[in-house]
């Protein structure tokens, strides 16, 4: 054990030494926090219940609505879009200074986003075809494919905002926020078609993305904007939930009439503003914390495989659930999430999901750096041991 601890400390020290001194480690810490929040949130509130030969999706929030605060801790997408907007606008400004054309800049960024997608789509195409040919229940196949591919919506939205970076780099966050407000007023106040809400899929996440751009411009350096966002976002969200009928859960709940996330509602956006405010207030503390080699090494490793972790975490959950199905209905894995007993039984399974995700990561890690094609390996932009950074901006 002491040798393992010593080896871990030595590795952490090497990663710490290899990290450029000018790198803002708080940015990477916030990104790692956002990815971890999404993954743990899905693992905690997504259940696959065995009903005969059928697996159906369920959530403890259906049966235990008072657990809604759990979703407040793990619905961290706004922080990811905040960091994404900050990083993309910095990267684009750096590219312009170096004379890099927009098309080449965009291609490089989208390649990092969509490289791992090829492996996910390829595997699930084979799995889906195999299940259908083996006479599996269609409802089961539909549930599994929907969960496996659900992270893709994030990539599409993030890619669209990345492509629009030159246009939105100076957009004030109040403009997309106003769009979200008007869409919700029309939907919930005047009975407009629910399809109108999908405008918020872009406008809702554009709010934290443009906050990230404001961060790049230096407009959020003082602590005052952080406190305004945290206080105003918290008050607005509480008012919307308490008096305007918005759901308390900040994630989708199967069977619920209204979801705060699919598409994003005004409550989800104001909640995201509060999260962004807290993230901005924590920057200095995170920078100090990331001076510790072990803490920084953990954050750096998450960032190096961020997209792989994000894209494969649902597959890890489903692989574990399906593999152990012949063992019978296991508590916290195949049973109905209708009580605290299920929650207690679920927690130990998180380690099993993490091991399954590590296997997926080891198998498909190369796709993170270029879609599995044979190509020259580029040094990591999180750590770089033998050469100075040519671009000061980290990637998402």
Short mmCIF file of C-alpha atoms in Angstrom, two decimals:
data_model
loop_
_atom_site.label_atom_id
_atom_site.label_comp_id
_atom_site.label_asym_id
_atom_site.label_seq_id
_atom_site.Cartn_x
_atom_site.Cartn_y
_atom_site.Cartn_z
CA UNK A 1 0.00 0.00 0.00
CA UNK A 2 2.80 2.41 0.87
CA UNK A 3 4.38 1.75 -2.53
CA UNK A 4 1.10 2.58 -4.27
CA UNK A 5 0.80 5.81 -2.31
CA UNK A 6 4.39 6.72 -3.12
CA UNK A 7 3.85 5.95 -6.82
CA UNK A 8 0.68 8.05 -6.87
CA UNK A 9 2.48 10.97 -5.28
CA UNK A 10 5.37 10.69 -7.72
CA UNK A 11 2.99 10.63 -10.68
CA UNK A 12 1.08 13.60 -9.31
CA UNK A 13 4.32 15.50 -8.82
CA UNK A 14 5.34 14.84 -12.44
CA UNK A 15 1.96 16.03 -13.72
CA UNK A 16 2.21 19.14 -11.55
CA UNK A 17 5.71 19.91 -12.83
CA UNK A 18 4.67 19.35 -16.45
CA UNK A 19 1.79 21.83 -16.24
CA UNK A 20 2.57 25.29 -17.69
CA UNK A 21 2.87 27.89 -14.94
CA UNK A 22 0.45 30.29 -16.64
CA UNK A 23 -2.39 27.77 -16.88
CA UNK A 24 -5.55 28.74 -14.99
CA UNK A 25 -6.16 25.52 -13.10
CA UNK A 26 -9.50 26.77 -11.78
CA UNK A 27 -10.91 26.44 -15.32
CA UNK A 28 -9.95 22.78 -15.45
CA UNK A 29 -11.26 22.18 -11.94
CA UNK A 30 -14.65 23.65 -12.87
CA UNK A 31 -14.82 21.53 -16.02
CA UNK A 32 -13.95 18.38 -14.07
CA UNK A 33 -16.58 19.26 -11.47
CA UNK A 34 -19.20 19.74 -14.19
CA UNK A 35 -18.42 16.41 -15.88
CA UNK A 36 -18.38 14.55 -12.56
CA UNK A 37 -21.68 16.14 -11.57
CA UNK A 38 -23.44 15.01 -14.74
CA UNK A 39 -22.08 11.47 -14.49
CA UNK A 40 -22.89 10.97 -10.81
CA UNK A 41 -26.28 12.59 -11.27
CA UNK A 42 -27.22 10.17 -14.02
CA UNK A 43 -25.96 7.20 -12.04
CA UNK A 44 -27.99 8.24 -9.01
CA UNK A 45 -31.32 9.12 -10.62
CA UNK A 46 -31.39 6.75 -13.60
CA UNK A 47 -32.66 3.26 -12.85
CA UNK A 48 -33.31 0.35 -15.20
CA UNK A 49 -36.08 -1.74 -13.69
CA UNK A 50 -36.44 -5.39 -14.71
CA UNK A 51 -40.07 -6.14 -15.55
CA UNK A 52 -40.11 -9.67 -16.92
CA UNK A 53 -38.11 -9.59 -20.16
CA UNK A 54 -38.34 -5.80 -20.35
CA UNK A 55 -36.05 -3.14 -18.94
CA UNK A 56 -37.73 0.20 -18.40
CA UNK A 57 -36.29 3.51 -17.24
CA UNK A 58 -37.32 4.86 -13.85
CA UNK A 59 -36.11 7.45 -11.38
CA UNK A 60 -36.20 7.72 -7.58
CA UNK A 61 -37.49 11.26 -8.11
CA UNK A 62 -40.75 9.74 -9.37
CA UNK A 63 -41.39 8.07 -6.02
CA UNK A 64 -39.40 10.34 -3.70
CA UNK A 65 -39.99 13.88 -4.95
CA UNK A 66 -38.54 15.34 -1.75
CA UNK A 67 -35.15 14.15 -3.05
CA UNK A 68 -35.27 16.91 -5.68
CA UNK A 69 -32.38 18.78 -3.97
CA UNK A 70 -30.12 15.93 -5.13
CA UNK A 71 -30.62 17.19 -8.67
CA UNK A 72 -29.50 20.65 -7.60
CA UNK A 73 -26.06 19.30 -6.68
CA UNK A 74 -25.55 17.17 -9.79
CA UNK A 75 -27.17 19.15 -12.63
CA UNK A 76 -23.99 21.02 -13.51
CA UNK A 77 -24.35 21.66 -17.25
CA UNK A 78 -24.48 25.43 -16.80
CA UNK A 79 -20.97 25.36 -15.34
CA UNK A 80 -19.78 23.34 -18.34
CA UNK A 81 -21.22 25.90 -20.75
CA UNK A 82 -19.73 28.73 -18.69
CA UNK A 83 -16.28 27.18 -18.96
CA UNK A 84 -16.89 26.26 -22.60
CA UNK A 85 -17.77 29.83 -23.53
CA UNK A 86 -14.73 31.16 -21.69
CA UNK A 87 -12.35 28.68 -23.28
CA UNK A 88 -13.77 28.99 -26.81
CA UNK A 89 -13.65 32.79 -26.86
CA UNK A 90 -10.08 32.78 -25.54
CA UNK A 91 -9.10 30.17 -28.10
CA UNK A 92 -10.69 32.08 -30.98
CA UNK A 93 -9.03 35.35 -29.93
CA UNK A 94 -5.68 33.54 -29.76
CA UNK A 95 -6.26 31.98 -33.18
CA UNK A 96 -7.02 35.37 -34.72
CA UNK A 97 -3.84 36.84 -33.22
CA UNK A 98 -1.83 34.01 -34.78
CA UNK A 99 -3.58 34.35 -38.14
CA UNK A 100 -5.35 30.99 -37.94
CA UNK A 101 -8.45 31.01 -40.21
CA UNK A 102 -11.87 30.48 -38.63
CA UNK A 103 -12.48 27.27 -40.61
CA UNK A 104 -9.28 25.65 -39.35
CA UNK A 105 -9.94 26.77 -35.79
CA UNK A 106 -13.48 25.39 -35.86
CA UNK A 107 -12.42 22.11 -37.45
CA UNK A 108 -9.83 21.53 -34.72
CA UNK A 109 -12.33 22.17 -31.92
CA UNK A 110 -15.13 20.09 -33.42
CA UNK A 111 -12.74 17.21 -34.08
CA UNK A 112 -12.05 17.03 -30.35
CA UNK A 113 -15.76 16.98 -29.63
CA UNK A 114 -16.88 14.42 -32.19
CA UNK A 115 -13.88 12.08 -32.33
CA UNK A 116 -15.17 9.78 -29.54
CA UNK A 117 -18.72 9.84 -30.99
CA UNK A 118 -17.77 7.49 -33.84
CA UNK A 119 -16.92 4.70 -31.40
CA UNK A 120 -20.15 5.16 -29.42
CA UNK A 121 -22.33 5.14 -32.53
CA UNK A 122 -20.48 2.17 -33.97
CA UNK A 123 -20.81 0.04 -30.85
CA UNK A 124 -24.46 0.87 -30.28
CA UNK A 125 -25.33 0.21 -33.92
CA UNK A 126 -23.99 -3.33 -33.48
CA UNK A 127 -25.67 -3.75 -30.08
CA UNK A 128 -29.02 -2.51 -31.39
CA UNK A 129 -28.94 -4.78 -34.42
CA UNK A 130 -27.95 -7.76 -32.27
CA UNK A 131 -30.76 -7.13 -29.79
CA UNK A 132 -33.37 -6.78 -32.51
CA UNK A 133 -32.21 -9.96 -34.25
CA UNK A 134 -32.26 -11.84 -30.95
CA UNK A 135 -35.95 -11.04 -30.50
CA UNK A 136 -35.39 -8.72 -27.53
CA UNK A 137 -38.34 -6.66 -26.40
CA UNK A 138 -38.62 -3.52 -28.53
CA UNK A 139 -39.34 -1.44 -25.42
CA UNK A 140 -36.07 -2.62 -23.88
CA UNK A 141 -34.08 -1.81 -27.02
CA UNK A 142 -35.66 1.62 -27.24
CA UNK A 143 -34.90 2.37 -23.57
CA UNK A 144 -31.26 1.31 -23.87
CA UNK A 145 -30.59 3.19 -27.10
CA UNK A 146 -32.28 6.33 -25.81
CA UNK A 147 -30.15 6.34 -22.66
CA UNK A 148 -26.94 5.55 -24.55
CA UNK A 149 -27.43 8.33 -27.09
CA UNK A 150 -28.92 10.93 -24.75
CA UNK A 151 -25.54 12.69 -24.24
CA UNK A 152 -25.49 13.46 -27.98
CA UNK A 153 -27.91 16.36 -27.62
CA UNK A 154 -25.29 18.12 -25.51
CA UNK A 155 -22.67 17.74 -28.20
CA UNK A 156 -24.94 19.12 -30.90
CA UNK A 157 -25.82 22.20 -28.85
CA UNK A 158 -22.23 22.73 -27.75
CA UNK A 159 -20.98 22.36 -31.33
CA UNK A 160 -23.53 24.91 -32.58
CA UNK A 161 -22.50 27.43 -29.91
CA UNK A 162 -18.83 26.80 -30.65
CA UNK A 163 -19.44 27.47 -34.35
CA UNK A 164 -21.25 30.69 -33.42
CA UNK A 165 -18.46 31.89 -31.11
CA UNK A 166 -17.39 34.81 -33.36
CA UNK A 167 -21.03 36.03 -33.41
CA UNK A 168 -21.83 35.61 -29.72
CA UNK A 169 -18.46 36.58 -28.25
CA UNK A 170 -19.82 40.02 -27.33
CA UNK A 171 -23.48 39.13 -26.87
CA UNK A 172 -24.85 40.19 -23.49
CA UNK A 173 -26.35 37.26 -21.52
CA UNK A 174 -29.56 39.22 -20.96
CA UNK A 175 -30.53 38.79 -24.63
CA UNK A 176 -30.78 34.97 -24.63
CA UNK A 177 -32.27 35.17 -21.12
CA UNK A 178 -35.02 37.39 -22.51
CA UNK A 179 -35.73 34.80 -25.21
CA UNK A 180 -36.12 32.07 -22.56
CA UNK A 181 -38.44 34.30 -20.51
CA UNK A 182 -40.69 35.09 -23.47
CA UNK A 183 -40.83 31.47 -24.64
CA UNK A 184 -41.91 30.31 -21.18
CA UNK A 185 -44.49 33.07 -20.86
CA UNK A 186 -45.99 32.02 -24.20
CA UNK A 187 -45.89 28.30 -23.36
CA UNK A 188 -47.13 28.33 -19.77
CA UNK A 189 -49.02 31.61 -19.69
CA UNK A 190 -50.77 31.70 -23.06
CA UNK A 191 -50.91 28.05 -24.04
CA UNK A 192 -48.52 28.22 -26.99
CA UNK A 193 -47.49 24.84 -28.47
CA UNK A 194 -44.91 22.94 -26.43
CA UNK A 195 -42.73 22.74 -29.53
CA UNK A 196 -41.94 26.41 -29.06
CA UNK A 197 -39.94 25.43 -25.97
CA UNK A 198 -37.21 23.93 -28.13
CA UNK A 199 -36.03 27.46 -28.89
CA UNK A 200 -34.73 27.36 -25.34
CA UNK A 201 -32.39 24.50 -26.19
CA UNK A 202 -30.14 27.07 -27.83
CA UNK A 203 -31.14 30.21 -25.92
CA UNK A 204 -31.02 28.55 -22.49
CA UNK A 205 -27.46 27.27 -22.82
CA UNK A 206 -26.39 30.42 -24.63
CA UNK A 207 -26.86 32.29 -21.33
CA UNK A 208 -23.95 30.62 -19.46
CA UNK A 209 -21.94 30.41 -22.70
CA UNK A 210 -22.08 34.19 -23.11
CA UNK A 211 -21.24 34.56 -19.41
CA UNK A 212 -18.07 32.64 -20.25
CA UNK A 213 -17.36 35.14 -23.01
CA UNK A 214 -17.85 37.98 -20.52
CA UNK A 215 -15.33 36.21 -18.27
CA UNK A 216 -12.84 36.26 -21.16
CA UNK A 217 -13.43 39.99 -21.64
CA UNK A 218 -12.52 40.57 -17.99
CA UNK A 219 -16.00 41.70 -16.98
CA UNK A 220 -16.40 39.08 -14.23
CA UNK A 221 -13.07 39.40 -12.45
CA UNK A 222 -14.41 41.09 -9.32
CA UNK A 223 -16.49 39.17 -6.79
CA UNK A 224 -19.55 41.40 -7.22
CA UNK A 225 -20.86 39.73 -10.44
CA UNK A 226 -20.53 36.33 -8.77
CA UNK A 227 -22.61 37.42 -5.78
CA UNK A 228 -25.22 39.05 -8.03
CA UNK A 229 -25.56 35.88 -10.12
CA UNK A 230 -25.66 33.60 -7.10
CA UNK A 231 -28.17 35.71 -5.15
CA UNK A 232 -30.34 36.71 -8.08
CA UNK A 233 -30.37 33.23 -9.61
CA UNK A 234 -31.22 31.57 -6.31
CA UNK A 235 -34.04 34.01 -5.53
CA UNK A 236 -35.51 33.75 -9.04
CA UNK A 237 -35.39 29.95 -9.02
CA UNK A 238 -37.01 29.73 -5.60
CA UNK A 239 -39.78 32.08 -6.71
CA UNK A 240 -40.42 30.16 -9.93
CA UNK A 241 -40.65 26.83 -8.09
CA UNK A 242 -42.70 28.15 -5.17
CA UNK A 243 -45.17 30.39 -7.00
CA UNK A 244 -44.99 29.76 -10.75
CA UNK A 245 -45.45 25.99 -10.72
CA UNK A 246 -42.06 24.97 -12.08
CA UNK A 247 -40.80 21.52 -10.99
CA UNK A 248 -38.32 21.47 -8.13
CA UNK A 249 -36.18 18.82 -9.84
CA UNK A 250 -33.61 20.30 -12.21
CA UNK A 251 -33.46 17.10 -14.27
CA UNK A 252 -36.05 15.23 -16.30
CA UNK A 253 -38.32 12.90 -14.32
CA UNK A 254 -40.05 10.07 -16.25
CA UNK A 255 -43.78 10.67 -16.42
CA UNK A 256 -43.60 14.29 -15.27
CA UNK A 257 -45.83 16.76 -17.14
CA UNK A 258 -43.07 19.39 -17.32
CA UNK A 259 -39.30 18.90 -17.40
CA UNK A 260 -36.92 21.68 -16.43
CA UNK A 261 -34.26 20.27 -18.70
CA UNK A 262 -35.91 18.89 -21.80
CA UNK A 263 -36.11 21.57 -23.10
CA UNK A 264 -34.57 24.03 -20.61
CA UNK A 265 -37.06 26.20 -18.77
CA UNK A 266 -36.61 29.61 -17.21
CA UNK A 267 -36.17 27.89 -13.83
CA UNK A 268 -33.32 25.77 -15.19
CA UNK A 269 -31.64 28.87 -16.62
CA UNK A 270 -31.94 30.94 -13.43
CA UNK A 271 -30.66 27.94 -11.48
CA UNK A 272 -27.74 27.82 -13.89
CA UNK A 273 -27.06 31.51 -13.25
CA UNK A 274 -26.80 30.76 -9.53
CA UNK A 275 -24.39 27.90 -10.28
CA UNK A 276 -22.28 30.14 -12.50
CA UNK A 277 -22.16 32.76 -9.77
CA UNK A 278 -20.95 30.18 -7.27
CA UNK A 279 -18.36 28.91 -9.75
CA UNK A 280 -17.01 32.43 -10.25
CA UNK A 281 -16.80 33.00 -6.51
CA UNK A 282 -14.87 29.75 -6.03
CA UNK A 283 -12.17 30.49 -8.62
CA UNK A 284 -9.54 31.77 -6.18
CA UNK A 285 -10.10 28.89 -3.78
CA UNK A 286 -9.86 26.40 -6.60
CA UNK A 287 -6.61 27.93 -7.81
CA UNK A 288 -5.15 27.51 -4.33
CA UNK A 289 -6.48 23.97 -4.01
CA UNK A 290 -5.05 22.99 -7.39
CA UNK A 291 -1.56 23.83 -6.19
CA UNK A 292 -1.68 20.48 -4.38
CA UNK A 293 -0.20 17.92 -6.79
CA UNK A 294 -2.63 15.11 -5.94
CA UNK A 295 -5.69 17.31 -6.38
CA UNK A 296 -4.38 18.72 -9.65
CA UNK A 297 -3.46 15.28 -10.99
CA UNK A 298 -7.02 14.04 -10.42
CA UNK A 299 -8.47 17.09 -12.20
CA UNK A 300 -5.99 16.79 -15.07
CA UNK A 301 -6.84 13.13 -15.62
CA UNK A 302 -10.57 13.90 -15.76
CA UNK A 303 -9.95 16.66 -18.28
CA UNK A 304 -7.79 14.45 -20.47
CA UNK A 305 -10.72 12.04 -20.96
CA UNK A 306 -13.65 14.39 -20.43
CA UNK A 307 -15.51 13.49 -23.61
CA UNK A 308 -14.87 9.77 -23.24
CA UNK A 309 -16.22 9.85 -19.69
CA UNK A 310 -19.24 11.89 -20.72
CA UNK A 311 -20.15 9.75 -23.71
CA UNK A 312 -19.62 6.33 -22.14
CA UNK A 313 -20.99 6.75 -18.61
CA UNK A 314 -24.52 5.69 -19.56
CA UNK A 315 -23.14 2.69 -21.43
CA UNK A 316 -21.22 1.68 -18.31
CA UNK A 317 -24.44 1.82 -16.27
CA UNK A 318 -26.39 -0.22 -18.80
CA UNK A 319 -23.62 -2.78 -19.32
CA UNK A 320 -23.48 -3.41 -15.58
CA UNK A 321 -27.26 -3.68 -15.32
CA UNK A 322 -27.61 -6.04 -18.29
CA UNK A 323 -24.64 -8.23 -17.40
CA UNK A 324 -25.96 -8.91 -13.90
CA UNK A 325 -29.58 -9.38 -14.97
CA UNK A 326 -29.32 -13.22 -14.94
CA UNK A 327 -28.39 -13.04 -11.24
CA UNK A 328 -31.94 -11.93 -10.47
CA UNK A 329 -33.36 -8.58 -9.42
CA UNK A 330 -30.49 -7.03 -7.47
CA UNK A 331 -31.41 -4.25 -4.99
CA UNK A 332 -30.41 -0.82 -6.21
CA UNK A 333 -29.76 -2.12 -9.72
CA UNK A 334 -32.86 -3.83 -11.12
CA UNK A 335 -35.47 -2.97 -8.48
CA UNK A 336 -38.02 -0.15 -8.42
CA UNK A 337 -36.48 3.03 -6.91
CA UNK A 338 -39.35 3.67 -4.52
CA UNK A 339 -37.71 4.08 -1.14
CA UNK A 340 -34.63 5.00 0.85
CA UNK A 341 -33.64 1.35 0.83
CA UNK A 342 -33.09 1.61 -2.91
CA UNK A 343 -30.98 4.75 -2.44
CA UNK A 344 -28.80 3.01 0.16
CA UNK A 345 -28.43 -0.03 -2.09
CA UNK A 346 -27.59 2.17 -5.08
CA UNK A 347 -24.57 3.89 -3.55
CA UNK A 348 -22.24 0.82 -3.58
CA UNK A 349 -23.11 0.26 -7.27
CA UNK A 350 -21.49 3.59 -8.13
CA UNK A 351 -18.07 1.98 -7.72
CA UNK A 352 -19.07 -0.83 -10.07
CA UNK A 353 -20.27 1.72 -12.64
CA UNK A 354 -16.96 3.55 -12.26
CA UNK A 355 -15.01 0.34 -12.94
CA UNK A 356 -17.14 -0.35 -16.03
CA UNK A 357 -16.52 3.21 -17.21
CA UNK A 358 -12.78 2.74 -16.68
CA UNK A 359 -12.93 -0.31 -18.96
CA UNK A 360 -14.75 1.72 -21.62
CA UNK A 361 -12.22 4.51 -21.22
CA UNK A 362 -9.28 2.15 -21.59
CA UNK A 363 -10.83 0.56 -24.67
CA UNK A 364 -11.79 3.78 -26.44
CA UNK A 365 -9.33 6.36 -25.09
CA UNK A 366 -7.56 6.68 -28.46
CA UNK A 367 -10.75 8.03 -30.03
CA UNK A 368 -10.45 11.03 -27.71
CA UNK A 369 -7.41 12.22 -29.64
CA UNK A 370 -8.63 11.71 -33.19
CA UNK A 371 -11.45 9.29 -33.83
CA UNK A 372 -9.24 6.22 -33.83
CA UNK A 373 -7.35 7.22 -36.98
CA UNK A 374 -3.62 6.73 -37.23
CA UNK A 375 -2.13 10.13 -36.78
CA UNK A 376 0.64 11.95 -35.05
CA UNK A 377 -0.11 12.09 -31.33
CA UNK A 378 -0.47 15.64 -30.15
CA UNK A 379 0.78 16.55 -26.69
CA UNK A 380 -1.87 17.20 -24.12
CA UNK A 381 -2.87 20.78 -23.52
CA UNK A 382 -3.49 20.05 -19.88
CA UNK A 383 0.10 19.00 -19.25
CA UNK A 384 3.06 19.26 -21.56
CA UNK A 385 6.35 17.95 -20.36
CA UNK A 386 9.00 18.69 -22.96
CA UNK A 387 7.88 21.72 -24.92
CA UNK A 388 6.20 25.06 -24.20
CA UNK A 389 2.56 25.55 -25.06
CA UNK A 390 1.94 27.05 -28.48
CA UNK A 391 -1.60 27.99 -27.57
CA UNK A 392 -2.44 29.34 -24.17
CA UNK A 393 -6.03 28.24 -24.20
CA UNK A 394 -7.14 24.85 -22.82
CA UNK A 395 -9.63 22.86 -24.82
CA UNK A 396 -13.02 21.53 -23.88
#
